[in-house]
Amino acid sequence: MSSSTADPRLASAGPPRRPIRLSWSDERLRAIVWQILVVGIVGSIVWWLWSNTVHNLEVRRIATGFGFLQREAGLPIGESLIDYDPTHSYLRALTVGVLNTLKVAVVGVILATILGTLIGIAKLSKNWLVSKLASFYIEVIRDLPLLLQLLFWYTILQGLPGPRQALNPVDGVFLSNRGMKLPWIEWLPAHNWALLAMVAGAVGTWAYARAMRAKQYADGQPRKIWPAGLALMVGLPLVVWAAHGAPFTPDIPALRGFNFRGGISISPEYFALLLGLVTYTAGFIAEIVRAGIQAVNQGQWEAAEALGMRRAEILKRIVLPQALRVIVPPMTSQYLNLTKNSSLAVAIGYQDIVSIANTTLNQTGQAIEGIAIIMLVYLSISLSISLFMNWYNARIALVER
């Protein structure tokens, strides 16, 4: 038997590629021709639509472009995260709309994830009543149209008593047809610095946890993370806050005349939209969580129970980390759905990007630009969610060695 071995470069090179023949029987030539043909047809359709649109706009003497963004809006907006008044530009008004949309999407995703996870776990509970209640919630909430649910919550909130007869379930908290009033603090620059320190502390805690986990893999000795996390995420902001004078002035809402003054307000439009989106999306997330948990082999539960672990501890430390690999991909779709469904806010009067952009295009006549702005905003938010979730899914995926 010869001891000589083949050159690995020759083995990996494979058979030589033959040149493309100028014949319709050559499949590679056919593939190139069809691709050129399809691209040409699509390009021709796009060019025809664009030229036809430009011609129609010129005939009707409708100006095009985004120059209108610098004009005074004259558009009243009920709530905004940044300073705004009708004398500001359309660009500022649209920015307020984007921030209002993000306020719904971000808070809604967090609350829907928490509520959906709890309901999904409750459906698998060994308690008959808890399991049936969770199943009833899932079946009912998913079978009702979202728009109908939004109108339902908004009607309930509008049916609450006025400010003088407002519900007061907890001291300092008032619920009326004007929305919800909550206690707050007088926000000063010191609080901005403390918040920045908390973010820096969270990043430091994450880095410390990674370093300690690497050491545990090296020597097998577990290390506590919470003391450092407590110091960085609580102690550091407190030190920064104290260094700036430790300002703390509570702002408690109180009835003044026909409405409340002070505190922080949650409008009935925002409250109804958030309730509808969270409760509706949580029904779908619950089923995703339930399916992910059941996808984990039953032997994992039995082995952990044989070691004396409690059911809650098994779920937290063994089952859920494995179930995430099944949960995360479909969960991304629900986050995207919640964000896009927030465009129904216009039905109950919440001024998000759709509402403000619609008013803008009605005032300026820039319909194409207005629709393009709405599409760009939702495309950007959706792509950001997808990129983040794909990154997270890649991090928790099993890696073959």
Short mmCIF file of C-alpha atoms in Angstrom, two decimals:
data_model
loop_
_atom_site.label_atom_id
_atom_site.label_comp_id
_atom_site.label_asym_id
_atom_site.label_seq_id
_atom_site.Cartn_x
_atom_site.Cartn_y
_atom_site.Cartn_z
CA MET A 1 0.00 0.00 0.00
CA SER A 2 1.49 3.28 -1.03
CA SER A 3 2.21 5.74 1.75
CA SER A 4 1.91 8.74 -0.54
CA THR A 5 -1.06 11.07 -0.04
CA ALA A 6 -2.87 13.30 -2.50
CA ASP A 7 -2.21 16.99 -2.51
CA PRO A 8 -5.02 18.54 -0.40
CA ARG A 9 -5.09 21.58 -2.67
CA LEU A 10 -5.98 19.34 -5.62
CA ALA A 11 -8.61 17.53 -3.55
CA SER A 12 -10.35 20.76 -2.54
CA ALA A 13 -10.18 22.32 -5.97
CA GLY A 14 -12.82 20.02 -7.46
CA PRO A 15 -13.46 19.51 -11.17
CA PRO A 16 -12.55 22.43 -13.44
CA ARG A 17 -15.42 24.74 -14.39
CA ARG A 18 -16.23 24.71 -18.06
CA PRO A 19 -16.76 28.02 -19.84
CA ILE A 20 -20.29 29.31 -20.54
CA ARG A 21 -21.46 28.30 -24.01
CA LEU A 22 -23.48 30.75 -26.10
CA SER A 23 -26.31 28.27 -26.40
CA TRP A 24 -29.79 28.24 -24.87
CA SER A 25 -29.13 24.66 -23.75
CA ASP A 26 -26.49 25.98 -21.29
CA GLU A 27 -28.31 26.32 -17.96
CA ARG A 28 -25.90 28.99 -16.65
CA LEU A 29 -26.51 31.16 -19.69
CA ARG A 30 -30.27 30.74 -19.26
CA ALA A 31 -30.03 31.72 -15.59
CA ILE A 32 -28.11 34.91 -16.45
CA VAL A 33 -30.57 35.85 -19.20
CA TRP A 34 -33.60 35.34 -16.96
CA GLN A 35 -32.05 37.41 -14.16
CA ILE A 36 -31.26 40.27 -16.54
CA LEU A 37 -34.81 40.06 -17.91
CA VAL A 38 -36.44 40.16 -14.46
CA VAL A 39 -34.26 43.07 -13.30
CA GLY A 40 -35.09 44.95 -16.51
CA ILE A 41 -38.84 44.41 -16.08
CA VAL A 42 -38.77 45.53 -12.44
CA GLY A 43 -36.65 48.56 -13.33
CA SER A 44 -39.02 49.49 -16.15
CA ILE A 45 -42.05 49.29 -13.85
CA VAL A 46 -40.35 51.46 -11.22
CA TRP A 47 -39.30 54.02 -13.86
CA TRP A 48 -42.84 54.11 -15.31
CA LEU A 49 -44.42 54.61 -11.88
CA TRP A 50 -41.94 57.35 -10.98
CA SER A 51 -42.25 59.23 -14.29
CA ASN A 52 -46.03 58.93 -14.22
CA THR A 53 -46.17 60.27 -10.67
CA VAL A 54 -43.87 63.20 -11.46
CA HIS A 55 -45.93 64.05 -14.58
CA ASN A 56 -49.22 64.01 -12.67
CA LEU A 57 -47.77 66.20 -9.92
CA GLU A 58 -46.50 68.71 -12.48
CA VAL A 59 -49.89 68.82 -14.24
CA ARG A 60 -51.62 69.56 -10.92
CA ARG A 61 -48.88 72.02 -9.93
CA ILE A 62 -48.10 70.14 -6.72
CA ALA A 63 -44.62 70.82 -5.39
CA THR A 64 -42.42 67.88 -4.46
CA GLY A 65 -39.56 67.53 -2.01
CA PHE A 66 -39.07 67.81 1.71
CA GLY A 67 -38.69 71.57 1.97
CA PHE A 68 -42.01 71.78 3.83
CA LEU A 69 -40.35 70.22 6.89
CA GLN A 70 -38.84 73.59 7.80
CA ARG A 71 -42.15 75.46 7.66
CA GLU A 72 -44.16 76.34 10.75
CA ALA A 73 -46.49 73.48 11.61
CA GLY A 74 -49.28 75.23 13.49
CA LEU A 75 -50.23 71.76 14.66
CA PRO A 76 -51.33 71.25 18.30
CA ILE A 77 -50.03 68.05 19.93
CA GLY A 78 -51.46 66.95 23.26
CA GLU A 79 -48.44 65.09 24.67
CA SER A 80 -44.77 64.96 23.76
CA LEU A 81 -41.48 63.83 25.25
CA ILE A 82 -39.68 66.97 24.05
CA ASP A 83 -40.60 70.64 24.09
CA TYR A 84 -43.09 71.48 21.36
CA ASP A 85 -45.58 74.20 20.48
CA PRO A 86 -47.47 74.97 17.25
CA THR A 87 -44.86 77.54 16.20
CA HIS A 88 -42.29 74.79 15.71
CA SER A 89 -41.59 73.24 12.32
CA TYR A 90 -43.15 70.18 10.75
CA LEU A 91 -39.84 68.39 11.31
CA ARG A 92 -40.19 68.97 15.05
CA ALA A 93 -43.79 67.79 14.98
CA LEU A 94 -42.87 64.59 13.15
CA THR A 95 -40.04 64.01 15.62
CA VAL A 96 -42.59 64.21 18.42
CA GLY A 97 -44.68 61.63 16.55
CA VAL A 98 -41.71 59.26 16.24
CA LEU A 99 -40.95 59.57 19.96
CA ASN A 100 -44.60 58.96 20.85
CA THR A 101 -44.55 55.82 18.71
CA LEU A 102 -41.35 54.63 20.38
CA LYS A 103 -42.86 55.35 23.82
CA VAL A 104 -45.69 52.94 23.02
CA ALA A 105 -43.50 50.32 21.32
CA VAL A 106 -40.74 50.11 23.93
CA VAL A 107 -43.01 50.09 27.00
CA GLY A 108 -45.47 47.77 25.24
CA VAL A 109 -42.80 45.21 24.32
CA ILE A 110 -41.50 45.08 27.90
CA LEU A 111 -44.94 44.77 29.53
CA ALA A 112 -46.26 42.30 26.93
CA THR A 113 -43.18 40.08 27.42
CA ILE A 114 -43.64 40.03 31.20
CA LEU A 115 -47.41 39.44 31.06
CA GLY A 116 -47.20 36.88 28.24
CA THR A 117 -44.46 34.91 30.00
CA LEU A 118 -46.44 34.76 33.24
CA ILE A 119 -49.61 33.64 31.45
CA GLY A 120 -47.71 31.04 29.40
CA ILE A 121 -46.21 29.57 32.58
CA ALA A 122 -49.61 29.72 34.30
CA LYS A 123 -51.16 27.65 31.51
CA LEU A 124 -48.73 24.83 32.36
CA SER A 125 -49.49 25.09 36.07
CA LYS A 126 -50.59 21.94 37.90
CA ASN A 127 -53.28 24.05 39.56
CA TRP A 128 -56.46 23.37 37.55
CA LEU A 129 -58.04 26.78 38.14
CA VAL A 130 -54.89 28.76 37.25
CA SER A 131 -54.34 26.70 34.11
CA LYS A 132 -57.95 27.09 32.92
CA LEU A 133 -58.00 30.84 33.60
CA ALA A 134 -54.81 31.27 31.56
CA SER A 135 -56.28 29.17 28.72
CA PHE A 136 -59.50 31.21 28.79
CA TYR A 137 -57.54 34.47 28.60
CA ILE A 138 -55.48 33.26 25.65
CA GLU A 139 -58.45 31.97 23.66
CA VAL A 140 -60.64 35.03 24.23
CA ILE A 141 -58.03 37.75 23.78
CA ARG A 142 -56.64 36.30 20.55
CA ASP A 143 -60.08 35.91 18.95
CA LEU A 144 -61.12 39.55 19.40
CA PRO A 145 -59.95 42.14 16.82
CA LEU A 146 -57.32 44.48 18.22
CA LEU A 147 -59.16 47.61 17.04
CA LEU A 148 -62.25 46.49 18.95
CA GLN A 149 -60.16 45.99 22.09
CA LEU A 150 -58.63 49.45 21.76
CA LEU A 151 -62.07 51.02 21.46
CA PHE A 152 -63.25 48.95 24.44
CA TRP A 153 -60.47 50.19 26.74
CA TYR A 154 -60.81 53.78 25.51
CA THR A 155 -64.59 53.73 26.15
CA ILE A 156 -64.04 52.42 29.67
CA LEU A 157 -61.48 55.14 30.45
CA GLN A 158 -63.73 57.84 29.01
CA GLY A 159 -66.56 56.53 31.22
CA LEU A 160 -64.61 57.19 34.42
CA PRO A 161 -65.71 60.09 36.65
CA GLY A 162 -64.29 63.58 36.23
CA PRO A 163 -61.36 64.98 38.21
CA ARG A 164 -63.52 66.10 41.16
CA GLN A 165 -64.84 62.54 41.62
CA ALA A 166 -61.62 60.82 40.51
CA LEU A 167 -60.85 57.34 41.80
CA ASN A 168 -58.08 57.34 44.40
CA PRO A 169 -56.98 53.68 44.87
CA VAL A 170 -53.63 54.67 46.43
CA ASP A 171 -52.60 57.88 48.13
CA GLY A 172 -51.29 60.26 45.45
CA VAL A 173 -52.67 58.22 42.53
CA PHE A 174 -55.81 59.49 40.77
CA LEU A 175 -57.75 57.91 37.91
CA SER A 176 -60.31 59.96 35.98
CA ASN A 177 -61.56 60.55 32.45
CA ARG A 178 -58.57 62.89 32.04
CA GLY A 179 -56.18 59.96 32.51
CA MET A 180 -54.00 58.81 35.38
CA LYS A 181 -52.00 61.10 37.68
CA LEU A 182 -49.02 59.67 39.53
CA PRO A 183 -46.57 61.16 42.06
CA TRP A 184 -43.20 62.16 40.65
CA ILE A 185 -40.18 64.21 41.60
CA GLU A 186 -39.03 67.57 40.39
CA TRP A 187 -36.52 66.52 37.73
CA LEU A 188 -33.19 68.39 37.92
CA PRO A 189 -29.77 68.02 36.22
CA ALA A 190 -28.58 65.97 39.21
CA HIS A 191 -31.10 63.30 38.31
CA ASN A 192 -29.79 63.20 34.74
CA TRP A 193 -26.29 62.53 36.04
CA ALA A 194 -27.58 59.86 38.43
CA LEU A 195 -29.45 58.16 35.58
CA LEU A 196 -26.30 58.23 33.45
CA ALA A 197 -24.36 56.69 36.36
CA MET A 198 -26.96 53.91 36.61
CA VAL A 199 -26.53 53.12 32.91
CA ALA A 200 -22.75 53.08 33.34
CA GLY A 201 -23.20 50.83 36.38
CA ALA A 202 -25.32 48.41 34.36
CA VAL A 203 -22.61 48.19 31.70
CA GLY A 204 -19.97 47.68 34.41
CA THR A 205 -22.07 44.94 36.03
CA TRP A 206 -22.41 43.15 32.71
CA ALA A 207 -18.63 43.31 32.13
CA TYR A 208 -17.91 42.12 35.67
CA ALA A 209 -20.36 39.23 35.33
CA ARG A 210 -18.66 38.10 32.11
CA ALA A 211 -15.23 38.22 33.75
CA MET A 212 -16.41 36.25 36.80
CA ARG A 213 -18.14 33.69 34.60
CA ALA A 214 -14.90 33.18 32.65
CA LYS A 215 -13.01 32.61 35.91
CA GLN A 216 -15.66 30.12 37.04
CA TYR A 217 -15.22 28.18 33.81
CA ALA A 218 -11.47 28.16 34.44
CA ASP A 219 -11.37 27.01 38.07
CA GLY A 220 -14.91 25.77 38.76
CA GLN A 221 -15.41 28.15 41.69
CA PRO A 222 -18.73 30.12 41.64
CA ARG A 223 -18.54 33.80 42.45
CA LYS A 224 -21.28 36.15 43.63
CA ILE A 225 -22.22 38.87 41.18
CA TRP A 226 -24.90 40.71 43.13
CA PRO A 227 -22.60 42.64 45.55
CA ALA A 228 -20.75 44.29 42.67
CA GLY A 229 -24.01 44.81 40.77
CA LEU A 230 -25.62 46.43 43.81
CA ALA A 231 -22.64 48.73 44.29
CA LEU A 232 -22.47 49.75 40.62
CA MET A 233 -26.18 50.08 39.83
CA VAL A 234 -27.39 51.48 43.16
CA GLY A 235 -24.40 52.76 45.09
CA LEU A 236 -22.76 54.65 42.22
CA PRO A 237 -25.94 56.58 41.22
CA LEU A 238 -26.56 57.44 44.88
CA VAL A 239 -23.02 58.80 45.23
CA VAL A 240 -23.40 60.89 42.07
CA TRP A 241 -26.81 62.13 43.23
CA ALA A 242 -25.41 63.06 46.67
CA ALA A 243 -22.40 64.79 45.10
CA HIS A 244 -24.79 67.12 43.25
CA GLY A 245 -26.58 68.13 46.43
CA ALA A 246 -29.02 65.20 46.77
CA PRO A 247 -32.05 67.14 45.51
CA PHE A 248 -35.37 65.46 46.17
CA THR A 249 -38.59 67.43 45.91
CA PRO A 250 -41.67 65.21 45.63
CA ASP A 251 -44.29 66.42 43.17
CA ILE A 252 -47.63 65.10 44.43
CA PRO A 253 -50.68 65.65 42.20
CA ALA A 254 -53.49 67.66 43.77
CA LEU A 255 -56.85 68.95 42.55
CA ARG A 256 -56.68 72.61 41.57
CA GLY A 257 -59.88 73.97 40.10
CA PHE A 258 -61.24 71.64 37.44
CA ASN A 259 -58.11 69.50 36.99
CA PHE A 260 -55.09 68.10 38.76
CA ARG A 261 -51.78 69.91 39.05
CA GLY A 262 -48.39 68.36 39.71
CA GLY A 263 -47.15 64.81 39.35
CA ILE A 264 -46.87 62.96 36.07
CA SER A 265 -49.80 62.41 33.70
CA ILE A 266 -50.74 59.40 31.59
CA SER A 267 -53.34 60.41 29.02
CA PRO A 268 -56.39 58.17 28.50
CA GLU A 269 -55.41 57.75 24.82
CA TYR A 270 -51.95 56.46 25.67
CA PHE A 271 -53.26 54.34 28.54
CA ALA A 272 -55.95 52.71 26.36
CA LEU A 273 -53.50 52.07 23.51
CA LEU A 274 -50.94 50.52 25.86
CA LEU A 275 -53.55 48.34 27.59
CA GLY A 276 -54.93 47.09 24.29
CA LEU A 277 -51.56 46.33 22.70
CA VAL A 278 -50.12 44.67 25.81
CA THR A 279 -53.11 42.45 26.59
CA TYR A 280 -53.56 41.46 22.94
CA THR A 281 -49.89 40.69 22.22
CA ALA A 282 -49.47 38.91 25.57
CA GLY A 283 -51.98 36.28 24.43
CA PHE A 284 -49.75 35.31 21.51
CA ILE A 285 -46.56 35.52 23.55
CA ALA A 286 -48.10 33.21 26.17
CA GLU A 287 -48.59 30.47 23.58
CA ILE A 288 -45.02 30.94 22.33
CA VAL A 289 -43.66 30.61 25.88
CA ARG A 290 -45.87 27.58 26.56
CA ALA A 291 -44.66 25.86 23.38
CA GLY A 292 -41.02 26.70 24.17
CA ILE A 293 -41.24 25.21 27.65
CA GLN A 294 -42.93 22.06 26.40
CA ALA A 295 -40.23 21.70 23.73
CA VAL A 296 -37.70 20.98 26.49
CA ASN A 297 -37.41 17.23 27.10
CA GLN A 298 -39.41 16.00 30.08
CA GLY A 299 -36.30 14.19 31.25
CA GLN A 300 -34.80 17.56 32.19
CA TRP A 301 -37.60 18.08 34.72
CA GLU A 302 -37.31 14.56 36.09
CA ALA A 303 -33.53 14.73 36.46
CA ALA A 304 -33.73 18.07 38.28
CA GLU A 305 -36.51 16.85 40.57
CA ALA A 306 -34.40 13.79 41.38
CA LEU A 307 -31.71 16.18 42.59
CA GLY A 308 -34.22 17.79 44.94
CA MET A 309 -34.67 21.06 43.06
CA ARG A 310 -37.94 22.95 43.41
CA ARG A 311 -40.19 23.38 40.36
CA ALA A 312 -39.70 27.16 40.22
CA GLU A 313 -35.93 26.73 40.41
CA ILE A 314 -35.99 24.11 37.65
CA LEU A 315 -37.97 26.45 35.43
CA LYS A 316 -35.63 29.37 36.08
CA ARG A 317 -32.25 27.66 35.89
CA ILE A 318 -32.76 24.72 33.53
CA VAL A 319 -35.90 24.86 31.42
CA LEU A 320 -36.29 28.52 30.44
CA PRO A 321 -32.64 28.96 29.29
CA GLN A 322 -33.13 26.02 26.92
CA ALA A 323 -36.63 27.10 25.89
CA LEU A 324 -35.32 30.52 24.81
CA ARG A 325 -33.81 28.92 21.70
CA VAL A 326 -37.35 28.02 20.63
CA ILE A 327 -39.05 31.15 22.00
CA VAL A 328 -36.89 33.96 20.61
CA PRO A 329 -37.51 33.61 16.82
CA PRO A 330 -41.34 33.72 16.96
CA MET A 331 -41.16 36.30 19.76
CA THR A 332 -39.45 38.65 17.28
CA SER A 333 -42.53 38.52 15.07
CA GLN A 334 -44.75 39.50 18.00
CA TYR A 335 -42.53 42.48 18.83
CA LEU A 336 -42.77 43.59 15.21
CA ASN A 337 -46.54 43.10 15.24
CA LEU A 338 -46.93 45.18 18.40
CA THR A 339 -44.89 48.00 16.90
CA LYS A 340 -46.83 48.01 13.65
CA ASN A 341 -50.19 47.62 15.40
CA SER A 342 -49.47 50.82 17.31
CA SER A 343 -50.46 52.63 14.09
CA LEU A 344 -54.09 51.94 15.12
CA ALA A 345 -53.58 54.71 17.70
CA VAL A 346 -55.18 57.14 15.27
CA ALA A 347 -58.54 55.42 15.95
CA ILE A 348 -58.56 56.58 19.60
CA GLY A 349 -56.87 59.95 19.13
CA TYR A 350 -53.33 59.20 20.27
CA GLN A 351 -50.92 61.33 18.24
CA ASP A 352 -48.24 58.99 16.99
CA ILE A 353 -46.26 59.27 13.76
CA VAL A 354 -49.23 58.11 11.65
CA SER A 355 -51.61 60.67 13.13
CA ILE A 356 -49.17 63.58 12.90
CA ALA A 357 -47.96 62.64 9.41
CA ASN A 358 -51.56 62.37 8.18
CA THR A 359 -52.33 65.83 9.51
CA THR A 360 -49.13 67.14 7.96
CA LEU A 361 -49.87 65.79 4.50
CA ASN A 362 -53.45 67.13 4.70
CA GLN A 363 -52.14 70.61 5.51
CA THR A 364 -49.28 70.68 3.03
CA GLY A 365 -50.54 68.42 0.26
CA GLN A 366 -47.24 66.48 0.35
CA ALA A 367 -48.94 63.09 0.33
CA ILE A 368 -46.09 61.09 -1.18
CA GLU A 369 -43.51 62.54 1.18
CA GLY A 370 -45.80 62.02 4.19
CA ILE A 371 -46.43 58.37 3.37
CA ALA A 372 -42.72 57.87 2.67
CA ILE A 373 -41.86 59.26 6.12
CA ILE A 374 -44.32 56.87 7.81
CA MET A 375 -42.91 53.91 5.88
CA LEU A 376 -39.33 54.91 6.69
CA VAL A 377 -40.07 55.24 10.42
CA TYR A 378 -41.73 51.84 10.73
CA LEU A 379 -39.10 50.21 8.51
CA SER A 380 -36.30 51.62 10.69
CA ILE A 381 -37.94 50.51 13.94
CA SER A 382 -38.74 47.04 12.59
CA LEU A 383 -35.23 46.51 11.23
CA SER A 384 -33.74 47.63 14.55
CA ILE A 385 -35.88 45.12 16.45
CA SER A 386 -35.00 42.36 13.99
CA LEU A 387 -31.27 43.08 14.16
CA PHE A 388 -31.27 43.07 17.96
CA MET A 389 -33.32 39.88 18.24
CA ASN A 390 -31.19 38.11 15.61
CA TRP A 391 -28.06 39.11 17.54
CA TYR A 392 -29.55 37.81 20.78
CA ASN A 393 -30.73 34.60 19.11
CA ALA A 394 -27.21 34.00 17.78
CA ARG A 395 -25.78 34.48 21.28
CA ILE A 396 -28.01 31.88 22.90
CA ALA A 397 -27.84 29.37 20.06
CA LEU A 398 -26.12 26.04 20.64
CA VAL A 399 -22.65 25.98 19.08
CA GLU A 400 -21.25 22.67 17.93
CA ARG A 401 -17.67 21.96 18.97
#
